[in-house]
XYZ file of C-alpha atoms in Angstrom:
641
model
C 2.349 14.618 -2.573
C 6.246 14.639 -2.575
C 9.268 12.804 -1.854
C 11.017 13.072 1.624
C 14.621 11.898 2.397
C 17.256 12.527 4.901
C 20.066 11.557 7.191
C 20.851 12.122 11.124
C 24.183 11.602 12.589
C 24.214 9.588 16.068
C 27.650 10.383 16.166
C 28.736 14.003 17.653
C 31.521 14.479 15.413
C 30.333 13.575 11.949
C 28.214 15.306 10.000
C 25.736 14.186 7.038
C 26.735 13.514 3.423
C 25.644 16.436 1.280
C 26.098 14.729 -1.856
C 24.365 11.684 -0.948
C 21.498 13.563 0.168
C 21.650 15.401 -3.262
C 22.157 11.568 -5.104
C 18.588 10.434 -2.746
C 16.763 13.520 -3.830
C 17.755 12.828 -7.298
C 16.235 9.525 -7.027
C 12.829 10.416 -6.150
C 12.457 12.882 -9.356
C 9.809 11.431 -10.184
C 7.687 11.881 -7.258
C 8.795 15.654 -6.983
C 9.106 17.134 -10.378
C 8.127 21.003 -9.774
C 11.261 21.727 -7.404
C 13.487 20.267 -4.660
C 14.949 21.514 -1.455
C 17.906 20.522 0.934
C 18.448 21.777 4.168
C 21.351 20.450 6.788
C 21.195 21.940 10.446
C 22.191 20.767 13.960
C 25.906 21.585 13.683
C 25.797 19.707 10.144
C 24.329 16.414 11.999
C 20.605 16.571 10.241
C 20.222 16.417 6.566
C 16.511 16.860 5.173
C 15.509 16.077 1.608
C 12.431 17.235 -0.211
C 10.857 16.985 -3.809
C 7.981 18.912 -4.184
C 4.835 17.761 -6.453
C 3.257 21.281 -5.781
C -0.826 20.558 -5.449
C -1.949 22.692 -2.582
C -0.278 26.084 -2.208
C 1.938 26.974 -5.050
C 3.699 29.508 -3.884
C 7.877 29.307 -2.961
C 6.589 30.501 0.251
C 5.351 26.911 0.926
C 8.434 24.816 -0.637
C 10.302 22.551 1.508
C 12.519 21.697 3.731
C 10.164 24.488 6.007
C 11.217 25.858 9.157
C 9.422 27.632 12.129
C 10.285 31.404 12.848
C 12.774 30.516 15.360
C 14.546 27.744 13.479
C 13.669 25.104 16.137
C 11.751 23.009 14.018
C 12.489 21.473 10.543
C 10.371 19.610 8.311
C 9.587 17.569 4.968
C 6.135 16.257 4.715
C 4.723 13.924 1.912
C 0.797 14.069 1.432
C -2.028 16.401 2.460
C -3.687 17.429 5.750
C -7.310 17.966 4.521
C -8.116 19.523 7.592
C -5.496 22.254 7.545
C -7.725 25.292 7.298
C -9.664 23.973 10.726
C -6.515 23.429 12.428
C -5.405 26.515 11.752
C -8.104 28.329 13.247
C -7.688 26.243 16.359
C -4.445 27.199 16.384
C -4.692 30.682 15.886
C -6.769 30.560 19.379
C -4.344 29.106 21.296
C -1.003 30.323 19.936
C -0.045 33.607 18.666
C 1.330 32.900 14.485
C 2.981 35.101 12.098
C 2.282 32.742 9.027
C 4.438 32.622 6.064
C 1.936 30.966 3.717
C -1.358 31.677 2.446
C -2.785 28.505 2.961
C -0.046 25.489 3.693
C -0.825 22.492 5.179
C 3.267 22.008 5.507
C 3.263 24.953 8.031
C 0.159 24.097 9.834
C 2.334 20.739 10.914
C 5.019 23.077 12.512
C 2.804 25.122 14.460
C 0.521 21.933 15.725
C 3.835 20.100 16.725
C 4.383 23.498 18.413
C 1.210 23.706 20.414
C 0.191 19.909 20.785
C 3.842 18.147 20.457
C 3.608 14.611 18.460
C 0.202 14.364 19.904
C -0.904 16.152 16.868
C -0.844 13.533 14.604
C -4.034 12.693 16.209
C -5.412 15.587 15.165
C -4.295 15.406 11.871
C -7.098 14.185 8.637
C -5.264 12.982 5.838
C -2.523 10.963 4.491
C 1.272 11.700 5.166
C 4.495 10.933 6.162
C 7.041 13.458 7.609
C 10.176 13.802 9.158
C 10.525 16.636 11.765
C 13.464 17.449 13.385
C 13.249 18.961 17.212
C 15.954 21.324 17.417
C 15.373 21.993 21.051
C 14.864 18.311 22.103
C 17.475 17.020 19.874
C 14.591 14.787 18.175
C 13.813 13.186 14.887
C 10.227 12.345 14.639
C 9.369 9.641 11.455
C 5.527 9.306 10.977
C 3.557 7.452 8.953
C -0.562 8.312 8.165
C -3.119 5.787 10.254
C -3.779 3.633 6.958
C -0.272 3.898 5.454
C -1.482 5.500 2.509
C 2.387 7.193 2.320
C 5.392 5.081 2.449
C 8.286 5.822 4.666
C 11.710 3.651 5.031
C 14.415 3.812 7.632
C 17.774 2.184 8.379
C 20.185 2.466 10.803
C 23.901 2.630 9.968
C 27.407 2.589 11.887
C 26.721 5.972 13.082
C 23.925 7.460 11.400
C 20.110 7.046 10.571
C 18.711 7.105 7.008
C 15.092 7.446 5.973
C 13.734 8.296 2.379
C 10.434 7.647 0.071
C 11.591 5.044 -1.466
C 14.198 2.162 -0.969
C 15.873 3.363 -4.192
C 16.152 6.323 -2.654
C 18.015 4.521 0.466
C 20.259 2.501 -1.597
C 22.065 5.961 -3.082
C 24.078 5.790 0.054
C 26.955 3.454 -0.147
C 27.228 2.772 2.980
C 23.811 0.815 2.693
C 23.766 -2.849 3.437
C 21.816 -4.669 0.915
C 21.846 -7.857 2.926
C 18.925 -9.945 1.599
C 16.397 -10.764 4.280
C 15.575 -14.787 3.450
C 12.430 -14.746 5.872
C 10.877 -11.291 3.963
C 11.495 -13.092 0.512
C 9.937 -16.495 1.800
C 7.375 -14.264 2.579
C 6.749 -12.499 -0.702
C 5.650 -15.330 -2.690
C 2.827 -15.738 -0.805
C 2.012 -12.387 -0.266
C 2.781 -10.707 -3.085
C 4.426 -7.653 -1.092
C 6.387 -7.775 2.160
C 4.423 -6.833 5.542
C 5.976 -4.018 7.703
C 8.573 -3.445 9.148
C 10.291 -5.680 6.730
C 11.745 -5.022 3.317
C 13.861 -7.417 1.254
C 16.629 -5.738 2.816
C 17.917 -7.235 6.195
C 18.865 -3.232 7.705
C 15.764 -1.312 5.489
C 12.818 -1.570 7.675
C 9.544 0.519 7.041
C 7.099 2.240 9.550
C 4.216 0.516 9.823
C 0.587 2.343 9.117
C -0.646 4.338 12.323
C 3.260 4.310 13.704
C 5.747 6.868 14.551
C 9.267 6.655 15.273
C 11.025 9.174 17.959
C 15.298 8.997 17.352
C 17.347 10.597 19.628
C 20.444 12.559 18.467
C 22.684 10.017 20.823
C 20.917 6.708 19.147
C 17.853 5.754 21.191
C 15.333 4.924 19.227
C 11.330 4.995 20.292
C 8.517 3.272 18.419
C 4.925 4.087 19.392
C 1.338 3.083 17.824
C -0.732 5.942 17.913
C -3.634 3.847 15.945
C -4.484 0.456 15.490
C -7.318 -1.069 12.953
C -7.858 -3.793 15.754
C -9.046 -1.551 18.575
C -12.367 -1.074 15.811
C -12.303 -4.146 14.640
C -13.347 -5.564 18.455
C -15.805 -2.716 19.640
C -19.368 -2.815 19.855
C -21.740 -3.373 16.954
C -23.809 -0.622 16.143
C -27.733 -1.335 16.962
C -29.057 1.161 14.320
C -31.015 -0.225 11.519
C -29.931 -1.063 7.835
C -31.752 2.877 6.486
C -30.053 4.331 9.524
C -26.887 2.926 8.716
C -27.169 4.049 5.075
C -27.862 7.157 5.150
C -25.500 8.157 7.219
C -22.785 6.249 5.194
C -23.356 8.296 2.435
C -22.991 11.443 4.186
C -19.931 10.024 5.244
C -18.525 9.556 1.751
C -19.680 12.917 0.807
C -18.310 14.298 3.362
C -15.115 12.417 2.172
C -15.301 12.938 -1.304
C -15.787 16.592 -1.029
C -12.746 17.233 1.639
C -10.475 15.325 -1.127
C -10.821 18.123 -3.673
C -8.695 20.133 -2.012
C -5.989 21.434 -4.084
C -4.851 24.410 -6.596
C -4.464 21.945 -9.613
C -7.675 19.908 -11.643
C -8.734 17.111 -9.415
C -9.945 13.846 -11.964
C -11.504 10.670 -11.256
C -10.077 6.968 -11.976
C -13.181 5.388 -13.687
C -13.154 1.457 -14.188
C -17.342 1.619 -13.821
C -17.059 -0.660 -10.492
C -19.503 0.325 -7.398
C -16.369 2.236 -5.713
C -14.911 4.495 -8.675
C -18.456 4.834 -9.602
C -19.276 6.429 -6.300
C -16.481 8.637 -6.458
C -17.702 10.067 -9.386
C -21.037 10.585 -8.445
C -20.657 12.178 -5.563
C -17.222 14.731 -6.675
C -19.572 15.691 -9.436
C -22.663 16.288 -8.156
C -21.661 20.466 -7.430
C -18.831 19.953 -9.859
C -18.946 20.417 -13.427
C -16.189 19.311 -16.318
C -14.714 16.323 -13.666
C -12.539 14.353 -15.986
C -11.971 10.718 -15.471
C -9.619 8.018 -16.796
C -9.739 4.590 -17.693
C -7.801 1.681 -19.425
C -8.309 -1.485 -21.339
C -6.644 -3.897 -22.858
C -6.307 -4.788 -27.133
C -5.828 -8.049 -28.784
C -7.395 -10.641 -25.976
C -9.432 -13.397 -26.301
C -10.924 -14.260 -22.857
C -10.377 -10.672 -21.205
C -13.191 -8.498 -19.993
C -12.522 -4.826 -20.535
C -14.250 -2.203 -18.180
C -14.394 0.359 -20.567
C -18.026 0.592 -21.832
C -18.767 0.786 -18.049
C -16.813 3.111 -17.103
C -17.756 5.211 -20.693
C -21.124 5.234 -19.383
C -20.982 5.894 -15.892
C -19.097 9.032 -17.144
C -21.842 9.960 -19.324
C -24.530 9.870 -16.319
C -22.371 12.363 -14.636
C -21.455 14.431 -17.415
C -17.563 13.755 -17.044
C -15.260 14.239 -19.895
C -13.718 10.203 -20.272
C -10.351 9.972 -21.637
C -9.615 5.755 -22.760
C -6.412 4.177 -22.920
C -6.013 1.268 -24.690
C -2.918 -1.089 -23.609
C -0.949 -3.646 -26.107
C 1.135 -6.303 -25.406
C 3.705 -3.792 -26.540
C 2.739 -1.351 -23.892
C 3.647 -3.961 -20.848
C 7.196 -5.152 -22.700
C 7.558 -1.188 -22.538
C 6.389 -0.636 -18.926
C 8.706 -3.310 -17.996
C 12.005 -0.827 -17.433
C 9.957 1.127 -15.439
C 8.368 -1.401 -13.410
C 12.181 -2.753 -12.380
C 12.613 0.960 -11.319
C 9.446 1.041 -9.311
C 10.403 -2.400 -7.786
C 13.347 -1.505 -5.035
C 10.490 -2.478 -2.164
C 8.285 -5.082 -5.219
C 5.016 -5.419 -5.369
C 3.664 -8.339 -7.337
C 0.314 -7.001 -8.629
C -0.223 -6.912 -12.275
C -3.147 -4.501 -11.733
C 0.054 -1.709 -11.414
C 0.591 -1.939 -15.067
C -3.100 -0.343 -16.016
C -2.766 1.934 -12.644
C 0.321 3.398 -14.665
C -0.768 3.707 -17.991
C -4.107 5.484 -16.217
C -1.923 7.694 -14.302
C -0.131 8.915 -17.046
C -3.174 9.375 -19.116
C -4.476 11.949 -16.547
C -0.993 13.788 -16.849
C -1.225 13.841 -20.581
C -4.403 15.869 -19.919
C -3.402 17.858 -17.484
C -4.523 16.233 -14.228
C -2.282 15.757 -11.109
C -4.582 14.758 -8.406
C -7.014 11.910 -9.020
C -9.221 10.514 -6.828
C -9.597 6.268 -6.820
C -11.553 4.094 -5.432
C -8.668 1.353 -2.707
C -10.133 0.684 0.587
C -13.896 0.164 0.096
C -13.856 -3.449 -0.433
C -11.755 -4.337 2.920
C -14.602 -2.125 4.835
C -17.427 -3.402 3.212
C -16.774 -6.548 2.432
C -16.560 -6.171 -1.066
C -14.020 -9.189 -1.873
C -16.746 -12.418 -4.012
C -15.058 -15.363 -1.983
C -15.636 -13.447 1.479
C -18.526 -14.989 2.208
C -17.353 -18.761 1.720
C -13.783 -17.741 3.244
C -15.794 -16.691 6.256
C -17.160 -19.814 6.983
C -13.617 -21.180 6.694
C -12.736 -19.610 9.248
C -15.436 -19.791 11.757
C -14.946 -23.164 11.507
C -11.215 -23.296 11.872
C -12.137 -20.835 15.352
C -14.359 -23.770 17.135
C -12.968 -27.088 15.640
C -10.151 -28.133 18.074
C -6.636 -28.718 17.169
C -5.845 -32.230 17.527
C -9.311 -32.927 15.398
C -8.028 -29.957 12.579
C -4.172 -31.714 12.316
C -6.055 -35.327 12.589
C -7.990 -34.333 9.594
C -5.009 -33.079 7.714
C -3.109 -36.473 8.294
C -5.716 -38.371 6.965
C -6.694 -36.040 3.859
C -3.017 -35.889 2.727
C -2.548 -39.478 3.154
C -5.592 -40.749 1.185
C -7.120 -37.908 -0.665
C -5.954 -36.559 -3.743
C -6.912 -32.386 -3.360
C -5.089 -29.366 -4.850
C -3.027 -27.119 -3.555
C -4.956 -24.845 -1.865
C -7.327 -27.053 -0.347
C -3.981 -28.782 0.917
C -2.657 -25.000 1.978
C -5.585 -24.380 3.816
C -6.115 -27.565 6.007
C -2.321 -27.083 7.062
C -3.268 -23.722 8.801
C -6.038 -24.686 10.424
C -3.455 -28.270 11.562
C -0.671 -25.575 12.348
C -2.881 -23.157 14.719
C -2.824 -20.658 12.331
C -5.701 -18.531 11.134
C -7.025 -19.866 7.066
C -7.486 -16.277 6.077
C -3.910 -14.092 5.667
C -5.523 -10.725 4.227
C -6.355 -12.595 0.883
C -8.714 -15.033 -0.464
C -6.711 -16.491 -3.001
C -3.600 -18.905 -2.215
C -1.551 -18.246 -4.379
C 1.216 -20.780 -3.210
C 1.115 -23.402 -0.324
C 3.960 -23.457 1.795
C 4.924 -26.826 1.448
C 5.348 -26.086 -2.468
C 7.725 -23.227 -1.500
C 9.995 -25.040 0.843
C 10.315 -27.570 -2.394
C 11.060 -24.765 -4.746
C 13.603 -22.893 -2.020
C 17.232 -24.485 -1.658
C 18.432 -26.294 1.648
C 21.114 -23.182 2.335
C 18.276 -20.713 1.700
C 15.562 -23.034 4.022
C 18.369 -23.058 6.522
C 18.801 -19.173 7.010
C 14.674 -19.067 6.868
C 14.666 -21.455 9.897
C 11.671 -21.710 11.778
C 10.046 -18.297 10.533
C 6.885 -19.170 9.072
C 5.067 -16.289 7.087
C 2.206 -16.431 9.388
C 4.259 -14.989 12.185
C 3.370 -11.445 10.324
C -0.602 -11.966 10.803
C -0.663 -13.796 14.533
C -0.264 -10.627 16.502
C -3.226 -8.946 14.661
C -5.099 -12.419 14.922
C -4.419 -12.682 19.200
C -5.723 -8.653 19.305
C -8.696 -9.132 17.437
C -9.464 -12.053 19.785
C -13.769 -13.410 19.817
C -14.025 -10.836 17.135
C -12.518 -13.689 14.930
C -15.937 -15.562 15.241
C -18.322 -13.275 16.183
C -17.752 -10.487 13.518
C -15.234 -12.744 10.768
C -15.927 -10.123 8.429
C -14.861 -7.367 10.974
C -11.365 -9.467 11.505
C -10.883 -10.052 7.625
C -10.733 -6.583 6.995
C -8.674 -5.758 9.826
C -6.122 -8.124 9.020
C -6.038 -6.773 5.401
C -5.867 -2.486 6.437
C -3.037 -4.079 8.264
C -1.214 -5.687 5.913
C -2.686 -6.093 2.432
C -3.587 -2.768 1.865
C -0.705 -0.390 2.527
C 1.689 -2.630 1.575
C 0.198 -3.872 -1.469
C -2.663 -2.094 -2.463
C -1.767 1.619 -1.473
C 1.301 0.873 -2.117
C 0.788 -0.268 -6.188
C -1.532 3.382 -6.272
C 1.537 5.492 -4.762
C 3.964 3.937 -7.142
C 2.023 4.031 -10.072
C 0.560 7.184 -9.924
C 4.169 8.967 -8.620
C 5.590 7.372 -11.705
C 4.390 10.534 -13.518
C 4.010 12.681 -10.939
C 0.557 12.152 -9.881
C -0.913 11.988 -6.244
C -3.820 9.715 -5.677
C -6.592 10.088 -3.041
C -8.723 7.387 -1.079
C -11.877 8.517 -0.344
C -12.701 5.447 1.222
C -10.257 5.712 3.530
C -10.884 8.847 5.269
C -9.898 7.318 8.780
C -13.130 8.923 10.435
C -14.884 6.789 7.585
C -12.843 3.984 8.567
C -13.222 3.670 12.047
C -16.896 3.992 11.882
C -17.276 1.403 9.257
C -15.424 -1.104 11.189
C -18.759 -1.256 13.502
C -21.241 -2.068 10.766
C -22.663 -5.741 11.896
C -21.113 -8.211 8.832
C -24.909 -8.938 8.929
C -24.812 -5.669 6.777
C -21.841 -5.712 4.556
C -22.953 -9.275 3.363
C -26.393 -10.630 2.770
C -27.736 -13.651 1.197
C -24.352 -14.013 -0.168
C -24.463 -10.666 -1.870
C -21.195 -8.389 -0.942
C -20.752 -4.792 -0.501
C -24.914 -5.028 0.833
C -24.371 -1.266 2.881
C -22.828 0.045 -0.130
C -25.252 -0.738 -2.824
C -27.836 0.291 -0.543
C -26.489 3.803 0.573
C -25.697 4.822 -3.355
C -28.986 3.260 -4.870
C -30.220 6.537 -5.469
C -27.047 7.958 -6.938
C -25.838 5.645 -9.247
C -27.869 3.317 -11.744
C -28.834 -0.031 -11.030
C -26.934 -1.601 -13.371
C -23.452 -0.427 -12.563
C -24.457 -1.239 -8.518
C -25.322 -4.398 -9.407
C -22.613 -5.590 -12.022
C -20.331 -8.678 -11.465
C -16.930 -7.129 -9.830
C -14.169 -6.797 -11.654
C -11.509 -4.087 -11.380
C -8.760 -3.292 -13.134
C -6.562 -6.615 -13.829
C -3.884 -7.832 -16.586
C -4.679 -10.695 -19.501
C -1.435 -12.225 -18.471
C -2.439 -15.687 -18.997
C -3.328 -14.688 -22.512
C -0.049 -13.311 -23.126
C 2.230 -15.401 -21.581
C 2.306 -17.731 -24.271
C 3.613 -14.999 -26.480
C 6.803 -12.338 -26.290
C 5.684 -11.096 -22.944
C 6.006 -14.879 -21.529
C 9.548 -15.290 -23.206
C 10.869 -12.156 -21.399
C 9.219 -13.282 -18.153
C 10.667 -16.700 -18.162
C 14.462 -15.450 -19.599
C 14.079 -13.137 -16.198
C 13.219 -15.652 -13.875
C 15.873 -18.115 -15.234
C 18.614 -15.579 -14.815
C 17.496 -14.884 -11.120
C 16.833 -18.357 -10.407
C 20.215 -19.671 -11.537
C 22.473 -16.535 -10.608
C 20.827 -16.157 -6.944
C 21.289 -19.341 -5.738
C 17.955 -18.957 -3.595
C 16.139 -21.751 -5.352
C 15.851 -25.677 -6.746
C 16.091 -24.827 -10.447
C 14.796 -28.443 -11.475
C 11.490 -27.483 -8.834
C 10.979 -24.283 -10.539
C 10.874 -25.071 -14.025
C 8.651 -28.166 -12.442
C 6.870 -25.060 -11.202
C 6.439 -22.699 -14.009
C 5.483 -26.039 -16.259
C 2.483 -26.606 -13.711
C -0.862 -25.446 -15.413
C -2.257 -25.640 -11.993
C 0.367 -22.761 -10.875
C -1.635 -19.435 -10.042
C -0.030 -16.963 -12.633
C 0.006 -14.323 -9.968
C 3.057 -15.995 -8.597
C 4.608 -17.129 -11.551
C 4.290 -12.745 -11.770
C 5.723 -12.487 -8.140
C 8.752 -14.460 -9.377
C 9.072 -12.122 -12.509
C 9.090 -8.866 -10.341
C 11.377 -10.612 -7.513
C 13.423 -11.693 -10.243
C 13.672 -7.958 -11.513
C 14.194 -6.613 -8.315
C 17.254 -8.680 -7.776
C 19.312 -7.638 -11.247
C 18.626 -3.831 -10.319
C 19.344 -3.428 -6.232
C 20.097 -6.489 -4.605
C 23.760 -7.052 -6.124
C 23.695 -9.085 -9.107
C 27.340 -9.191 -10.623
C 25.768 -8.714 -14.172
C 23.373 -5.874 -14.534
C 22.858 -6.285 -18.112
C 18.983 -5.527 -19.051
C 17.436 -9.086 -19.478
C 14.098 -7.094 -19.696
C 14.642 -6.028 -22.828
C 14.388 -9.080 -24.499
């Protein structure tokens, strides 16, 4: 787990920026605190960056930027190639090695590029993204892991291509446009992140999960999907029966579980006493002893349900050593500096607030590798309202079109029906799907033309933030109706997940210089799980059915059948208070110095008790976002109150 940056020059006679590369790798600290590496080749036309969060392989031997023997290759990789030690064997087979390193996944990359080409990222297990540099094809290869579990940003400039970690990262180069992109920011209130290849940033575009990017050195630019959710999402059903299907799922996520302690640092657990953490733990322990896991809760609420005695006692079944953190009101007016750092590409889930504080709880004791537990509900149909948002959409598949827009006519004309009823009738009236990779809506899009201005609405133009999902919706085609819960989950591995989910893990966890591992999303796991019958993943309107019954020998009947929860944030509770004011003084700032919005229709909005507080959140973190990196004239720290 690391930090990757660099620069290539499309132009023959200019060379990269040493000190900006030096300013990017000084921005990603954080994700690389045990060293850092730059390395410029090509005639001074390719810059690579690299911070190093040393987990597997300690040695110097394996730092970065790494080379092959005869200097044709050059790379900086981000994540871990469980499967390194297999590959390496193949390799050994086929081509004749003089390894540098003991044991470095890093290195393994070079030599598979040099045996298989790019083809190896096929035969790659893991999570990563990496930037290698073909000296003898004049090359840059970008990659980004099947599941985007690593982020990786690009943007072309007048005569020269960028990519880092992190937008911040990007943003260290002057040269950067920071255009704002009207359509991605539309977007983001009601999706809470921004779907690839998009950013808020007009020229800072990211590489979608399961993609790779080939750049010449003269400019030409290649983009090619080596994996696509939707390809499982419409194959066959398997015709095994439920204890069939069981028992080989848990295999699977032993199988899983076990690959993902690979590393030369302590390994812990994120514990919040759900099914999915709770199954990590059972199975990393079972030929483990001492696993440590980490939780968080929250002090001085009312209405909030802590985790903690859950997660206390599933780590007293498995004989972990628990570690608690206990989060104030304080705490989040604290985290709130770092969470305008963290938001160059924003995310607006409050669950990253407890992801943090747990992170940096496991650092505290020593732990910089934790295992968690993102992924299992989108595969197993884990999410309460699936079951009733399946339906939905089953029946928005057969009705036709003229009967779905007659029926929205007539309901908004005489019926008197909130906001997301409303929302949801005007996708099935537009042709669009009801289900976007969430449940909840947390804004209708007539409400957010009202609360956008006319000049804003006028650069949006016809976009309409469904145009992100329809191509995943057209691929998954009768798959839509015949397996809904097969479609649901694609379209949220495809959008929801790395870009929100995975996303609010990497952040969060990097923060302190922790990596996090998905178990769940072992892409052999994955691909197999896409072809359980829904009949299996949700029963009698129970969720997660598979699940529960694969792990009801490993885990007590009590945490398998709890009410789901997960981590979350009492911010209705607080928003009344200190943490509200700051929230609101943000949001007025942004609102009336950005010139993006109706200030009498937001403070109409943010009045509304009927307003989801999620996006009353999203406009908190957009607002944040837009004092630090998109060119405020006053970057005075509102935040602080």
């Amino acid at each position: 787990m690391c930090g990757i940056a660099g620069s290539i020059s499309l132009n023959g006679k200019k060379k990269v920026n040493r000190a900006v590369l030096q300013e990017m790798s000084d921005a990603m600290k954080e994700r690389g605190p045990d060293g850092e590496g730059i390395s410029i080749v090509f005639n001074g036309r390719v810059g690579l960056v690299h911070r190093r969060l040393a987990i597997v392989d300690l040695s110097r031997e394996a730092d970065q930027p790494m080379s092959s023997q005869n200097d044709d290759i050059h790379l900086v990789f981000n994540g871990e190639i469980y499967n390194h030690q297999e590959l390496r064997e193949q390799i050994n087979k086929i081509h004749k090695v003089e390894w540098k390193t003991d044991h470095s996944d890093t290195e393994v990359i070079i030599h598979a590029y040099e045996v298989w080409g790019i083809r190896c990222i096929k035969k790659f297990r893991g999570m990563f993204a990496f930037a290698l540099w073909d000296q003898k094809k004049e090359k840059l290869w970008l990659v980004r892991d099947r599941l985007g579990i690593k982020p990786l940003y690009y943007s072309r400039l007048d005569g020269k291509l960028n990519f880092a970690s992190s937008v911040r990262a990007m943003l260290k180069d002057k040269e950067q446009d920071r255009t704002v992109d009207k359509k991605a920011v539309f977007d983001f209130l009601s999706l809470l992140a921004v779907p690839a290849p998009n950013t808020l940033f007009q020229n800072i575009k990211k590489v979608p999960a399961g993609n790779c990017l080939e750049i010449s050195a003269d400019g030409k630019i290649k983009k090619y999907c080596y994996w696509n959710i939707c390809k499982y999402a419409r194959a066959g059903k398997m015709k095994k029966n439920e204890t069939d299907i069981s028992e080989e799922l848990l295999d699977l996520l032993r199988d899983s579980t076990e690959t993902r302690k690979m590393a030369d640092v302590p390994v812990g657990v994120f514990l919040s006493g759900g099914i999915d953490s709770s199954t990590n733990l059972a199975l990393f322990s079972s030929n483990t002893p001492d696993v440590r896991t980490f939780t968080a809760g929250y002090t001085g609420t009312r209405n909030y349900k802590n985790e903690n005695d859950y997660a206390g006692y599933m780590a007293g079944y498995c004989n972990a050593i628990h570690h608690d953190r206990i989060i104030g009101e304080k705490d989040v007016l604290q985290f709130i500096d770092i969470l305008k750092k963290m938001s160059d590409d924003p995310i607006a889930d409050p669950v990253v607030v407890s992801q943090y504080y747990i992170a940096r709880l496991a650092r505290e004791n020593g732990i910089k590798v934790v295992q968690v537990g993102e992924g299992s509900d989108e595969l197993f149909a884990g999410y309460t309202y699936w079951h009733r948002q399946a339906q939905f959409e089953k029946l928005n598949y057969i009705i036709p079109g003229r009967l779905k827009k007659l029926l929205y006519d007539r309901i908004r004309k005489y019926c008197d029906v909130s906001e997301s009823t409303e929302e949801l009738l005007r996708r099935g009236a537009d042709g669009e799907a009801t289900f976007w990779g969430s449940g909840v809506i947390y804004i209708g899009e007539n409400r957010k033309k009202k609360l956008f201005s006319k000049e804003f609405m006028e650069e949006v133009g016809e976009h309409r933030t469904w145009d992100n999902f329809s191509e995943t919706y057209k691929k998954c085609g009768a798959a839509v109706l015949k397996e809904t819960t097969g479609w649901m989950g694609c379209v949220n591995m495809v959008f929801r997940l790395p870009e929100l989910l995975l996303a609010r893990t990497d952040r969060s966890c990097m923060a302190v210089g922790v990596e996090g591992r998905v178990p769940f999303l072992d892409h052999q796991l994955v691909e197999w799980g896409m072809r359980i019958p829904g009949k299996y993943k949700i029963r009698k309107g129970s969720h997660k059915h598979i699940l529960k019954a694969a792990v009801k020998n490993i885990l007590p009947e009590s945490i398998i059948n709890r009410e789901k929860e997960g981590f979350g944030l009492p911010f209705t509770e607080w928003y009344d208070g200190e943490l509200g004011r700051v929230i609101k003084q943000n949001i007025d700032y942004f609102v009336h110095g950005s010139g993006f919005f109706v200030e009498r229709e937001v403070r109409k909005f943010m009045r509304d008790r009927t307003t989801n507080p999620t996006t009353i959140w999203a406009l908190f973190v957009l607002s944040l976002w837009w004092q630090e990196y998109a060119g405020a004239e006053h970057k005075e720290c509102l935040a602080e109150g």
